[in-house]
Amino acid sequence: MAGKTPLKDIRNIGIIAHIDAGKTTTTERILFYTGVIHKMGTVDQGNATMDWMEQEQERGITITSANTTTYWKGKKINIIDTPGHVDFTVEVERSLKVLDGAVVVLCATGGVQSQTETVWRQADRYKVPRIFFINKIDRLGADYFRVINEIHERLGCNAAAVHLPDGNEDNFKGLVDLIAMKYYTWSDDEGMNMEVNDIPDHLKDRAKQLRHDMIERLAEADDAIMEKFLEETEISSDEIKQAIRKGVIENTFLPVLVGTALRNRGVQLVLDAVTEYLPSPLDVPAVEGVKPGSQDKLTRMADPNAPFSGLVFKIASDPYVGKLFYTRIYSGKLLSGSTVLNSTRDKRERISKIVVMHANKQTIVEQVEAGEIVALVGLKETKSGDTVCDEKEAIILEQMNVPEPVVSMSLEPKSKADQDKLGIIIRKFLDEDPSLNCKYDEETGQTIISGMGELHLEIIIDRMKREHGLECNIGRPQVAYREAITKKVTNIEGKFISQTGGRGQYGHCVIDMEPNSSEDKGKGIIFVNKIKGGNIPREYIAPIEKGIRNAALNGILAGYPVTDFTVTLIDGSYHEVDSSEMAFQFAGRIAFQEGMKKGGPVFLEPIMDLEVTVPEEFMGAVIGDLNTRRAKIVEMGTRGKLKNARVEVPLSEMFNYANALRSLTQGRASFSMEPAFYAEVPHHIGEQIKGARQQTARRQ
């Protein structure tokens, strides 16, 4: 039963990687070897346990992070299998927020790819301890040592091999454990019978050299090992394991393991590494938060006797149970049927049921304790990222980082009855997915949904149709443009005076507006109050800011949101009787619109970081095509027999790129793409955007 395993024996881990590195297959094998499932599925056949959504099985990709619990050598392991596709990056973000450790899966052929770097940065942000598993060592073009070099160069971390593969591609026979100096082979197809032998003669010298390299790198992270290394004293396996565990937990050393999950080789050793090296909830720092209504810092230790606190990191809908609120319990105990406080929204919530998840199946439990990851049922007001805690000892835990959406689509229900239904369904998706946005466009009368990419929105629309029977007319994908000013403007006046019988309205403010400095790029709107001497009473400052922020939702060029500017409130005046909050909101709005007109407004567009891997003979054609898409080449390199290029390219030029690349390369190239930054749109394209926007409005 949940909550009965000692804290030191719990591991909360995630499987994270670039798309198609083999995360789901690795998780499937872990479940098989730990006895949770008795038959292994595969992603290709569409029967992998963790890819349970229809859309995942059809496309062969992971869309939603799935949660499961298993046991290995007396340790309880809560596993989250995360998506690799950048459109679902928020799934990785929220999983890493609540995990204590992660297994980073790399493909022995693909190596460190652009999305590996993305998940690496996300893991760095939350200081998650990691170990590496280089998968697919049996694949054509596999090169273990090239991948380790890429780990050093591209991720900049202190990593070393703890395994030496015996052969690669079709010649992969077994592997050497460089800590115990033993040779592992598997005698059956399912990989259940692992045989341990002495190292064959042809590998002895190489193994000794690599063990020396591993200890040298480990010495950089551990003083005791450094001392013995310099004195050339023999270092035991147990001492090495203790030093690796310490290095992993402190993020100063990362062990690199190898195998092939699809051919069932090496996964048990990954499980051993998870239990031996990755931290328990006791090994990671106490979770931090603030006291509601103040900025006083609080911490919660991973202790069942501390006040209860937990973070709701994901919401999913279940056709039988209703909403499932995936929650990491950081401290204290939680009983089924108890009442807790949602401190983020200051609402009381009742927990009707607690369930332990296995992909999309559940086991009901009566009580959970610190260190567990479970799903709660029965909450009404809670959203993803909220804190639930003890009513008497309230705390708000740190929120997640949610990326900005970059692609929009318009939706029009096919009938009036469906219009109301659309609102309810979209609200459900917004609750589940913080990276999804929705707004109603007054000009065109359309509902606009915005997300992380074409695939993200396609899946949402597909789920609307399958799960709710709602069909919509879909507008083609649109880029989420922004507007910005290019120069500083000063002494901009906003004055709102209205006299329509009875009490009048009076609001007056003077502002300066300028583009954000380079260090404030990406921070959105910065409001600075420099009013001195009470020209505007304090209670009217916030309404001015609110008026400016509301006005910035619709720019003056084509109605796109305005971002990355600083407003300084420098002067104004008020009327003893006629001034009101509403009047100052209007004054702020008027001042903003005046400032925009004079500030040299331009469009900004999302620029994507694109990585293409192509057979050499097609490289010229692919680069030629990218040049027509306004791409800027950042880096080019070689990976075995393949060429790869990293480029920065506007998102607006990349719709349907998958089909274009397929036809240019006979289907032999692959690419990955993620948002990088916003940049100014060339003038002629800015005119086209304006024209297209006006045309859409006219058609309505």
XYZ file of C-alpha atoms in Angstrom:
700
model
C 0.000 0.000 0.000
C 1.134 3.563 -0.777
C 2.800 5.368 2.075
C 4.299 2.278 3.716
C 7.692 2.279 1.972
C 10.402 4.075 4.032
C 11.333 7.413 2.471
C 14.942 6.325 1.894
C 13.657 3.505 -0.368
C 11.508 5.710 -2.662
C 12.751 6.952 -6.051
C 10.680 9.497 -8.005
C 12.194 9.447 -11.480
C 11.428 10.630 -14.984
C 12.517 9.210 -18.325
C 13.472 12.241 -20.451
C 14.966 12.515 -23.950
C 14.846 13.827 -27.495
C 11.962 12.461 -29.599
C 12.498 8.856 -30.753
C 15.416 8.052 -28.400
C 13.455 5.142 -26.906
C 11.947 6.494 -23.656
C 8.669 4.608 -23.854
C 10.361 1.335 -24.900
C 12.818 1.683 -21.991
C 9.905 2.257 -19.574
C 8.059 -0.759 -21.038
C 11.102 -2.978 -20.366
C 11.419 -1.598 -16.817
C 7.790 -2.582 -16.150
C 8.418 -6.066 -17.578
C 11.568 -6.765 -15.547
C 9.960 -5.471 -12.338
C 6.949 -7.760 -12.873
C 4.278 -5.057 -13.401
C 3.459 -6.398 -16.876
C 3.956 -9.928 -18.200
C 4.126 -9.188 -21.917
C 6.192 -6.432 -23.498
C 4.469 -4.106 -25.948
C 6.204 -1.876 -28.487
C 5.606 1.641 -29.758
C 5.623 0.397 -33.385
C 2.810 -2.079 -32.714
C 0.885 0.574 -30.773
C 0.566 -1.561 -27.626
C 3.070 0.087 -25.252
C 1.616 0.360 -21.740
C 2.569 4.005 -21.194
C 1.303 5.230 -24.597
C -2.344 4.554 -23.788
C -4.047 7.399 -25.700
C -5.407 6.499 -29.166
C -3.504 9.413 -30.679
C -0.234 8.135 -29.146
C -0.760 4.611 -30.478
C -1.564 5.847 -33.997
C 1.328 8.297 -34.256
C 3.905 6.249 -32.322
C 4.804 9.216 -30.114
C 4.245 10.095 -26.465
C 1.866 13.030 -26.011
C 1.033 12.996 -22.323
C 3.396 12.110 -19.495
C 2.228 8.792 -18.008
C 2.782 7.837 -14.402
C 3.382 4.369 -12.947
C 4.724 2.715 -9.789
C 6.917 -0.371 -9.544
C 9.436 -2.098 -7.229
C 13.046 -3.215 -7.764
C 15.325 -4.796 -5.150
C 13.274 -3.478 -2.232
C 13.029 0.064 -3.623
C 9.761 1.674 -4.710
C 10.111 3.541 -8.022
C 7.524 6.108 -9.183
C 8.201 6.629 -12.906
C 6.988 9.350 -15.250
C 7.502 8.653 -18.990
C 7.608 12.089 -20.646
C 7.064 13.185 -24.286
C 10.075 14.076 -26.448
C 8.206 16.218 -28.987
C 8.738 19.932 -28.375
C 5.006 20.655 -28.853
C 4.450 18.903 -25.511
C 7.364 20.522 -23.691
C 5.093 21.639 -20.824
C 4.519 17.943 -20.004
C 8.281 17.586 -19.442
C 8.431 20.875 -17.533
C 5.758 19.910 -15.036
C 7.131 16.396 -14.597
C 10.657 17.655 -13.852
C 9.213 20.127 -11.336
C 8.100 17.251 -9.091
C 10.787 14.610 -9.728
C 13.838 13.840 -7.604
C 15.886 12.294 -10.423
C 15.867 11.488 -14.137
C 17.201 8.966 -16.633
C 18.303 10.842 -19.775
C 17.944 8.451 -22.728
C 20.174 9.144 -25.756
C 20.144 7.361 -29.099
C 23.555 5.803 -29.883
C 23.161 7.006 -33.498
C 21.490 10.425 -33.024
C 23.486 11.395 -29.925
C 22.825 14.745 -28.258
C 20.136 16.462 -30.361
C 18.494 19.867 -30.039
C 15.598 18.665 -27.888
C 18.047 16.778 -25.654
C 19.509 20.213 -24.924
C 16.012 21.584 -24.231
C 15.137 18.882 -21.665
C 18.656 19.247 -20.234
C 18.069 22.971 -19.637
C 14.685 22.188 -18.058
C 16.328 19.643 -15.728
C 19.055 22.205 -14.895
C 16.381 24.759 -13.986
C 14.943 22.409 -11.350
C 18.406 21.016 -10.378
C 17.275 17.427 -11.046
C 20.023 14.777 -10.560
C 20.497 12.646 -13.715
C 22.089 9.512 -15.128
C 22.590 8.729 -18.848
C 21.404 5.652 -20.721
C 22.751 5.399 -24.302
C 20.099 3.294 -26.015
C 19.928 1.642 -29.477
C 23.585 0.497 -29.442
C 22.496 -2.188 -31.937
C 21.332 0.394 -34.485
C 23.109 1.204 -37.760
C 25.579 4.057 -37.213
C 25.710 3.590 -33.408
C 28.843 5.110 -31.854
C 28.988 5.040 -28.042
C 32.158 7.099 -27.627
C 31.069 9.796 -30.087
C 27.900 10.261 -28.006
C 29.952 10.557 -24.791
C 32.069 13.269 -26.484
C 28.862 15.098 -27.449
C 27.693 14.890 -23.801
C 30.908 16.659 -22.769
C 30.858 19.234 -25.583
C 27.174 20.069 -26.035
C 25.881 19.589 -22.481
C 29.110 20.634 -20.765
C 28.829 18.096 -17.958
C 31.321 15.902 -16.118
C 30.209 12.471 -17.365
C 32.045 9.171 -17.780
C 31.272 5.691 -19.083
C 30.520 3.084 -16.389
C 29.838 0.506 -19.123
C 31.891 -0.618 -22.123
C 29.824 -2.198 -24.946
C 31.261 -5.310 -26.605
C 30.664 -4.370 -30.249
C 27.939 -2.170 -31.725
C 25.316 -2.246 -34.509
C 24.645 -5.946 -35.356
C 27.817 -7.048 -33.513
C 26.631 -5.987 -30.032
C 27.190 -9.057 -27.810
C 27.308 -7.814 -24.214
C 28.840 -5.173 -21.980
C 31.534 -4.685 -19.340
C 30.613 -3.126 -15.978
C 33.642 -0.887 -15.323
C 32.896 -0.629 -11.591
C 32.710 -4.364 -10.758
C 34.939 -5.247 -13.786
C 32.539 -8.009 -14.865
C 31.174 -8.974 -18.298
C 27.385 -9.224 -18.792
C 25.645 -11.198 -21.529
C 22.036 -12.298 -22.045
C 21.184 -15.832 -23.099
C 17.514 -15.368 -24.034
C 15.584 -13.029 -26.336
C 13.564 -11.481 -23.496
C 16.750 -10.534 -21.637
C 15.649 -12.219 -18.393
C 18.717 -14.457 -18.051
C 21.620 -12.136 -17.403
C 24.938 -13.963 -17.139
C 27.933 -12.512 -15.280
C 31.403 -13.629 -16.376
C 35.012 -12.504 -16.380
C 36.026 -9.893 -18.946
C 37.135 -11.477 -22.270
C 40.821 -10.962 -23.162
C 40.120 -8.717 -26.159
C 38.369 -6.142 -23.881
C 40.662 -6.188 -20.819
C 43.053 -3.379 -21.816
C 40.263 -1.092 -23.050
C 38.240 -1.729 -19.864
C 41.228 -0.886 -17.633
C 41.823 2.356 -19.540
C 38.148 3.392 -19.328
C 37.964 2.532 -15.606
C 41.010 4.772 -15.072
C 39.277 7.584 -17.057
C 36.075 7.123 -15.025
C 37.930 7.336 -11.680
C 39.836 10.404 -12.923
C 36.585 12.221 -13.742
C 35.020 11.014 -10.489
C 38.027 12.390 -8.586
C 37.097 15.877 -9.875
C 33.812 15.554 -7.961
C 35.004 13.694 -4.839
C 37.975 14.598 -2.595
C 38.314 11.125 -1.024
C 38.568 9.509 -4.488
C 40.989 12.266 -5.583
C 43.301 11.448 -2.649
C 43.349 7.713 -3.416
C 43.718 8.369 -7.147
C 46.776 10.579 -6.632
C 48.303 8.064 -4.223
C 47.514 5.302 -6.747
C 45.772 3.290 -3.990
C 43.283 0.581 -5.019
C 39.691 1.899 -4.930
C 36.944 -0.635 -4.154
C 33.653 -0.992 -6.077
C 31.669 0.164 -3.019
C 33.773 3.321 -2.694
C 33.230 4.093 -6.392
C 29.456 3.545 -6.058
C 29.245 5.809 -2.998
C 31.217 8.524 -4.798
C 29.012 8.219 -7.923
C 25.845 8.504 -5.788
C 27.232 11.621 -4.068
C 28.301 13.115 -7.446
C 24.903 12.407 -9.044
C 22.952 13.950 -6.140
C 25.185 17.053 -6.167
C 25.049 17.242 -10.005
C 28.869 17.087 -10.234
C 29.209 13.679 -11.942
C 26.996 11.678 -14.327
C 27.459 7.955 -15.039
C 26.839 6.785 -18.635
C 25.192 3.363 -19.150
C 24.594 1.526 -22.428
C 22.221 -1.046 -23.915
C 19.344 -1.609 -26.302
C 15.862 -1.487 -24.811
C 14.148 -2.877 -27.925
C 16.385 -5.981 -27.864
C 16.055 -6.259 -24.060
C 19.705 -5.728 -23.210
C 20.972 -3.601 -20.312
C 17.685 -2.376 -18.796
C 18.176 -4.270 -15.491
C 21.472 -2.402 -15.057
C 19.615 0.900 -15.570
C 17.242 -0.150 -12.760
C 20.230 -0.962 -10.549
C 21.686 2.483 -11.299
C 18.345 4.183 -10.476
C 18.216 2.524 -7.045
C 21.939 2.948 -6.325
C 22.644 6.470 -7.610
C 19.473 8.553 -7.908
C 18.264 10.316 -4.734
C 15.386 9.447 -2.419
C 13.138 12.333 -1.234
C 15.446 12.579 1.819
C 18.519 13.299 -0.354
C 17.141 16.375 -2.106
C 16.784 19.837 -0.504
C 13.550 20.675 1.349
C 10.920 22.148 -0.957
C 10.637 25.946 -0.793
C 7.585 28.172 -0.845
C 6.124 31.386 0.537
C 3.519 32.198 3.157
C 0.193 33.176 1.513
C -0.318 36.937 1.456
C 3.362 37.688 2.061
C 6.791 36.973 0.614
C 8.063 35.228 3.773
C 10.062 32.169 2.712
C 9.022 28.766 4.111
C 10.411 25.255 3.638
C 8.860 21.809 4.029
C 11.000 18.774 4.846
C 10.167 15.380 3.288
C 8.732 14.143 6.582
C 5.392 12.319 7.168
C 5.070 14.160 10.517
C 5.485 17.671 9.032
C 2.398 19.741 8.011
C 0.835 18.447 4.774
C 1.857 20.108 1.471
C 1.638 18.980 -2.150
C 1.821 20.385 -5.683
C -0.819 19.593 -8.308
C 1.360 19.328 -11.405
C -1.074 17.917 -13.940
C -4.801 17.444 -14.505
C -6.255 14.695 -16.693
C -9.817 13.610 -17.399
C -10.875 10.016 -16.890
C -14.176 8.803 -18.411
C -15.051 6.824 -15.238
C -13.607 8.846 -12.356
C -13.808 12.391 -13.729
C -10.837 14.696 -13.215
C -7.582 13.249 -11.881
C -5.294 15.756 -10.143
C -1.742 14.380 -10.304
C -0.030 15.537 -7.120
C 3.447 15.261 -5.622
C 3.183 14.975 -1.827
C 6.145 16.894 -0.404
C 5.424 16.683 3.332
C 2.962 15.285 5.844
C 0.158 12.753 5.372
C -3.072 12.907 3.386
C -6.154 10.802 4.126
C -8.955 10.021 1.730
C -12.050 12.101 2.624
C -10.063 14.887 4.305
C -10.319 18.623 3.573
C -7.276 20.617 2.435
C -6.588 24.221 1.503
C -5.757 25.258 -2.057
C -3.419 28.058 -0.902
C -2.859 29.384 -4.455
C -6.571 30.277 -4.776
C -7.470 30.394 -1.055
C -10.218 27.755 -1.477
C -11.014 24.709 0.647
C -11.096 21.396 -1.237
C -12.310 17.945 -0.220
C -10.360 14.853 -1.311
C -12.967 12.208 -2.154
C -10.471 9.582 -3.356
C -6.699 8.979 -3.611
C -5.428 6.700 -6.399
C -2.018 5.321 -7.349
C -1.652 5.413 -11.136
C -0.372 2.794 -13.545
C -0.574 4.549 -16.956
C -4.385 4.976 -17.269
C -5.330 2.374 -14.624
C -5.782 3.153 -10.933
C -5.509 1.538 -7.508
C -7.457 3.245 -4.692
C -5.565 3.871 -1.418
C -6.750 5.334 1.889
C -3.654 7.339 2.823
C -0.440 8.716 1.301
C 2.656 10.222 2.861
C 5.522 12.546 1.928
C 7.568 11.459 -1.091
C 4.693 9.905 -3.056
C 3.249 10.818 -6.460
C -0.503 10.069 -6.629
C -3.702 11.289 -8.277
C -6.414 12.993 -6.214
C -10.123 12.930 -7.100
C -12.886 15.329 -6.074
C -11.189 18.745 -6.251
C -13.379 21.496 -7.719
C -11.429 24.782 -7.981
C -7.843 23.509 -8.368
C -5.801 24.156 -11.520
C -2.471 22.794 -12.746
C 0.411 24.314 -10.740
C -1.651 24.960 -7.575
C -0.502 24.093 -4.049
C -2.676 22.028 -1.695
C -1.734 22.090 1.990
C -2.760 21.920 5.639
C -5.278 24.694 6.435
C -3.475 25.661 9.669
C 0.047 25.674 8.136
C -0.464 27.274 4.725
C 2.328 27.489 2.129
C 2.404 28.333 -1.586
C 5.016 26.261 -3.433
C 6.961 27.672 -6.380
C 4.988 27.714 -9.642
C 6.049 26.073 -12.894
C 7.587 27.850 -15.859
C 5.039 27.802 -18.746
C 6.296 28.638 -22.267
C 4.543 31.132 -24.550
C 2.344 29.633 -27.332
C 3.636 30.240 -30.876
C 0.926 28.885 -33.219
C -2.779 29.747 -33.436
C -5.767 28.220 -35.242
C -9.310 29.504 -35.595
C -12.269 27.275 -34.671
C -15.844 27.694 -35.852
C -18.461 25.184 -34.594
C -20.706 23.812 -37.327
C -23.960 24.595 -35.469
C -25.304 27.006 -32.820
C -25.707 24.143 -30.314
C -22.040 23.308 -30.732
C -21.021 26.907 -29.911
C -21.911 26.482 -26.195
C -20.421 22.994 -26.181
C -17.141 24.389 -27.572
C -16.764 26.766 -24.624
C -17.183 23.946 -22.069
C -14.758 21.608 -23.887
C -12.078 24.280 -24.347
C -12.321 25.184 -20.640
C -11.627 21.510 -19.838
C -8.524 21.491 -22.102
C -7.304 24.810 -20.632
C -7.547 23.291 -17.128
C -5.490 20.286 -18.253
C -2.885 22.084 -20.361
C -1.269 25.341 -19.171
C 0.560 25.797 -22.526
C -2.781 26.140 -24.367
C -4.389 29.595 -24.728
C -7.776 30.606 -26.024
C -9.382 33.930 -26.922
C -12.447 35.153 -28.796
C -11.673 37.471 -31.716
C -14.359 40.185 -31.737
C -13.417 41.349 -35.272
C -13.803 37.963 -36.949
C -16.215 36.267 -34.526
C -13.882 33.262 -34.275
C -12.512 31.332 -31.323
C -8.699 31.326 -31.552
C -6.718 28.575 -29.808
C -2.952 28.949 -29.440
C -0.398 26.279 -28.584
C 3.196 25.113 -28.866
C 3.023 23.889 -32.470
C 0.898 22.431 -35.276
C 0.930 18.948 -33.773
C -0.148 20.253 -30.354
C -3.256 21.913 -31.855
C -3.976 18.951 -34.159
C -4.115 16.630 -31.129
C -6.462 19.017 -29.264
C -8.829 19.176 -32.274
C -8.638 15.382 -32.718
C -9.496 14.881 -29.027
C -12.471 17.289 -29.335
C -13.829 15.127 -32.133
C -13.165 11.686 -30.562
C -13.822 12.326 -26.895
C -16.654 14.865 -27.220
C -18.105 14.356 -30.718
C -17.515 18.026 -31.583
C -16.598 18.905 -35.167
C -15.357 22.391 -36.093
C -14.302 24.209 -39.223
C -10.590 24.797 -38.720
C -8.720 27.852 -39.986
C -5.183 27.152 -41.222
C -2.442 27.570 -38.604
C -1.433 31.166 -37.921
C 1.760 32.414 -36.352
C 1.392 34.085 -32.935
C 2.902 37.415 -33.970
C 3.617 40.177 -31.438
C 3.911 43.938 -31.794
C 6.628 46.114 -30.236
C 7.945 49.680 -30.270
C 11.421 50.476 -31.588
C 12.194 53.876 -30.019
C 11.736 55.770 -26.791
C 8.868 58.297 -26.623
C 8.482 60.796 -23.786
C 5.757 62.922 -22.186
C 2.856 61.026 -23.718
C -0.417 62.313 -22.320
C -3.512 60.269 -21.680
C -6.544 62.318 -20.702
C -10.072 61.014 -20.215
C -12.794 63.591 -19.486
C -16.466 62.772 -19.754
C -19.385 65.004 -18.749
C -22.747 63.368 -19.440
C -25.029 64.759 -16.752
C -24.597 63.866 -13.105
C -21.109 63.060 -11.896
C -18.368 63.405 -14.526
C -15.259 61.294 -15.172
C -11.703 62.653 -15.010
C -8.426 60.782 -15.398
C -5.078 62.181 -16.562
C -1.608 60.603 -16.741
C 1.725 61.310 -18.458
C 4.029 58.426 -19.395
C 7.339 57.611 -21.096
C 7.518 54.437 -23.190
C 10.623 52.622 -24.447
C 11.649 49.165 -25.709
C 13.019 46.871 -22.977
C 16.789 46.859 -22.562
C 18.690 43.780 -23.745
C 18.822 42.270 -20.209
C 15.025 42.713 -19.847
C 14.229 41.131 -23.233
C 11.498 38.525 -22.858
C 10.158 40.035 -19.603
C 7.032 41.442 -21.279
C 5.639 44.706 -19.892
C 7.557 46.512 -17.122
C 5.659 49.275 -15.286
C 7.621 51.875 -13.274
C 5.884 54.440 -11.035
C 7.798 57.733 -10.644
C 4.951 59.902 -9.355
C 6.120 62.234 -6.587
C 4.176 64.654 -4.409
C 0.739 63.104 -4.838
C -0.108 64.436 -8.333
C -2.055 61.186 -8.701
C -3.384 59.527 -5.507
C -1.950 56.056 -4.811
C -5.243 54.252 -5.391
C -5.266 55.382 -9.056
C -1.772 54.073 -9.939
C -2.878 50.409 -10.251
C -5.852 51.294 -12.552
C -3.459 53.179 -14.887
C -1.223 50.094 -15.062
C -4.271 47.879 -15.621
C -5.489 50.144 -18.450
C -2.063 49.970 -20.145
C -1.782 46.186 -19.765
C -5.318 45.638 -21.138
C -4.656 47.971 -24.075
C -1.407 46.092 -24.814
C -3.397 42.911 -25.525
C -4.331 44.475 -28.884
C -1.658 46.431 -30.749
C -2.365 49.195 -33.268
C -0.813 47.533 -36.362
C -3.006 44.426 -36.621
C -4.341 43.768 -33.126
C -1.550 41.414 -31.980
C -0.386 41.626 -28.328
C 2.315 44.233 -27.632
C 5.288 43.008 -25.635
C 8.757 43.876 -24.331
C 8.364 47.544 -23.416
C 8.825 49.640 -20.270
C 6.273 52.266 -19.214
C 7.301 54.940 -16.721
C 4.484 56.927 -15.110
C 5.941 60.425 -14.608
C 3.040 62.824 -14.033
C -0.692 63.389 -14.119
C -3.547 65.114 -12.339
C -6.866 64.264 -10.717
C -10.190 65.847 -9.793
C -11.434 65.753 -6.189
C -14.963 64.698 -7.228
C -14.890 63.348 -10.774
C -11.826 61.072 -10.681
C -12.444 57.311 -10.504
C -10.569 54.068 -11.096
C -12.382 53.603 -14.405
C -11.405 57.094 -15.617
C -7.719 56.410 -14.887
C -7.936 53.024 -16.633
C -9.195 54.834 -19.747
C -6.450 57.472 -19.365
C -3.803 54.697 -19.235
C -5.295 53.102 -22.348
C -5.307 56.411 -24.278
C -1.690 57.175 -23.266
C -0.566 53.703 -24.367
C -2.222 54.039 -27.797
C -0.619 57.455 -28.328
C 2.781 56.067 -27.291
C 2.424 53.142 -29.711
C 1.700 55.475 -32.642
C 4.837 57.525 -31.975
C 7.106 54.626 -30.926
C 7.810 53.191 -34.385
C 5.673 50.028 -33.984
C 6.840 46.831 -35.724
C 5.788 43.199 -35.856
C 7.802 40.506 -34.058
C 7.710 36.873 -35.196
C 8.757 33.653 -33.428
C 12.112 32.323 -34.670
C 12.615 28.563 -34.373
C 15.762 26.628 -33.611
C 15.721 23.894 -36.282
C 18.047 20.910 -36.441
C 18.037 18.816 -39.645
C 19.878 15.504 -40.055
C 20.285 14.521 -43.724
C 22.203 11.947 -45.824
C 25.108 13.771 -47.491
C 23.780 13.579 -51.050
C 20.644 15.593 -50.149
C 22.335 18.297 -48.067
C 22.594 20.820 -50.915
C 18.890 20.568 -51.767
C 17.848 20.882 -48.106
C 20.038 23.977 -47.501
C 18.775 25.520 -50.762
C 15.177 25.003 -49.604
C 15.950 26.482 -46.158
C 17.460 29.582 -47.796
C 14.130 30.233 -49.518
C 12.519 30.104 -46.047
C 14.614 33.016 -44.672
C 16.766 30.614 -42.616
C 20.073 31.620 -41.053
C 22.623 28.791 -40.681
C 24.126 28.629 -37.182
C 26.201 25.459 -37.338
C 26.913 22.501 -39.643
C 28.508 19.180 -38.751
C 28.844 15.487 -39.525
C 27.436 12.518 -37.605
C 28.814 9.292 -39.019
C 27.450 9.088 -42.575
C 24.937 11.860 -41.988
C 25.244 15.646 -42.193
C 23.430 17.865 -39.762
C 22.668 21.579 -39.727
C 21.312 23.888 -37.058
C 19.489 26.929 -38.362
C 17.320 29.761 -37.074
C 14.219 30.117 -39.189
C 10.907 32.046 -38.884
C 8.012 29.803 -37.833
C 5.769 31.351 -40.509
C 7.960 29.708 -43.198
C 7.879 26.244 -41.626
C 4.286 25.053 -41.874
C 4.068 21.641 -43.542
C 7.881 21.377 -43.536
C 7.724 17.651 -42.714
C 6.201 16.891 -46.156
C 8.641 19.189 -47.984
C 11.650 17.558 -46.308
C 10.299 14.085 -47.024
C 9.984 14.777 -50.738
C 13.432 16.457 -50.937
C 15.214 13.511 -49.284
C 13.119 10.448 -50.260
C 11.990 10.287 -46.619
C 15.535 9.771 -45.312
C 15.982 13.013 -43.318
C 14.732 13.930 -39.865
C 14.310 17.266 -38.116
C 13.357 18.771 -34.788
C 12.261 22.302 -34.107
C 11.659 24.417 -31.004
C 10.893 28.088 -30.265
C 14.062 30.158 -29.735
C 13.206 33.897 -29.589
C 11.146 36.704 -31.176
C 12.693 38.919 -33.870
C 11.550 41.880 -35.979
C 9.648 41.034 -39.155
C 11.035 42.431 -42.473
C 8.989 45.420 -43.685
C 7.460 43.747 -46.792
C 6.255 40.782 -44.709
C 4.844 43.181 -42.083
C 2.707 44.747 -44.848
C 1.464 41.272 -45.870
C 0.473 40.476 -42.248
C -1.482 43.748 -42.038
C -3.213 43.054 -45.356
C -4.147 39.482 -44.377
C -5.580 40.675 -41.056
C -7.718 43.363 -42.756
C -8.949 40.860 -45.349
C -10.047 38.397 -42.647
C -11.941 41.161 -40.845
C -13.641 42.256 -44.120
C -14.727 38.690 -44.943
C -16.622 38.551 -41.664
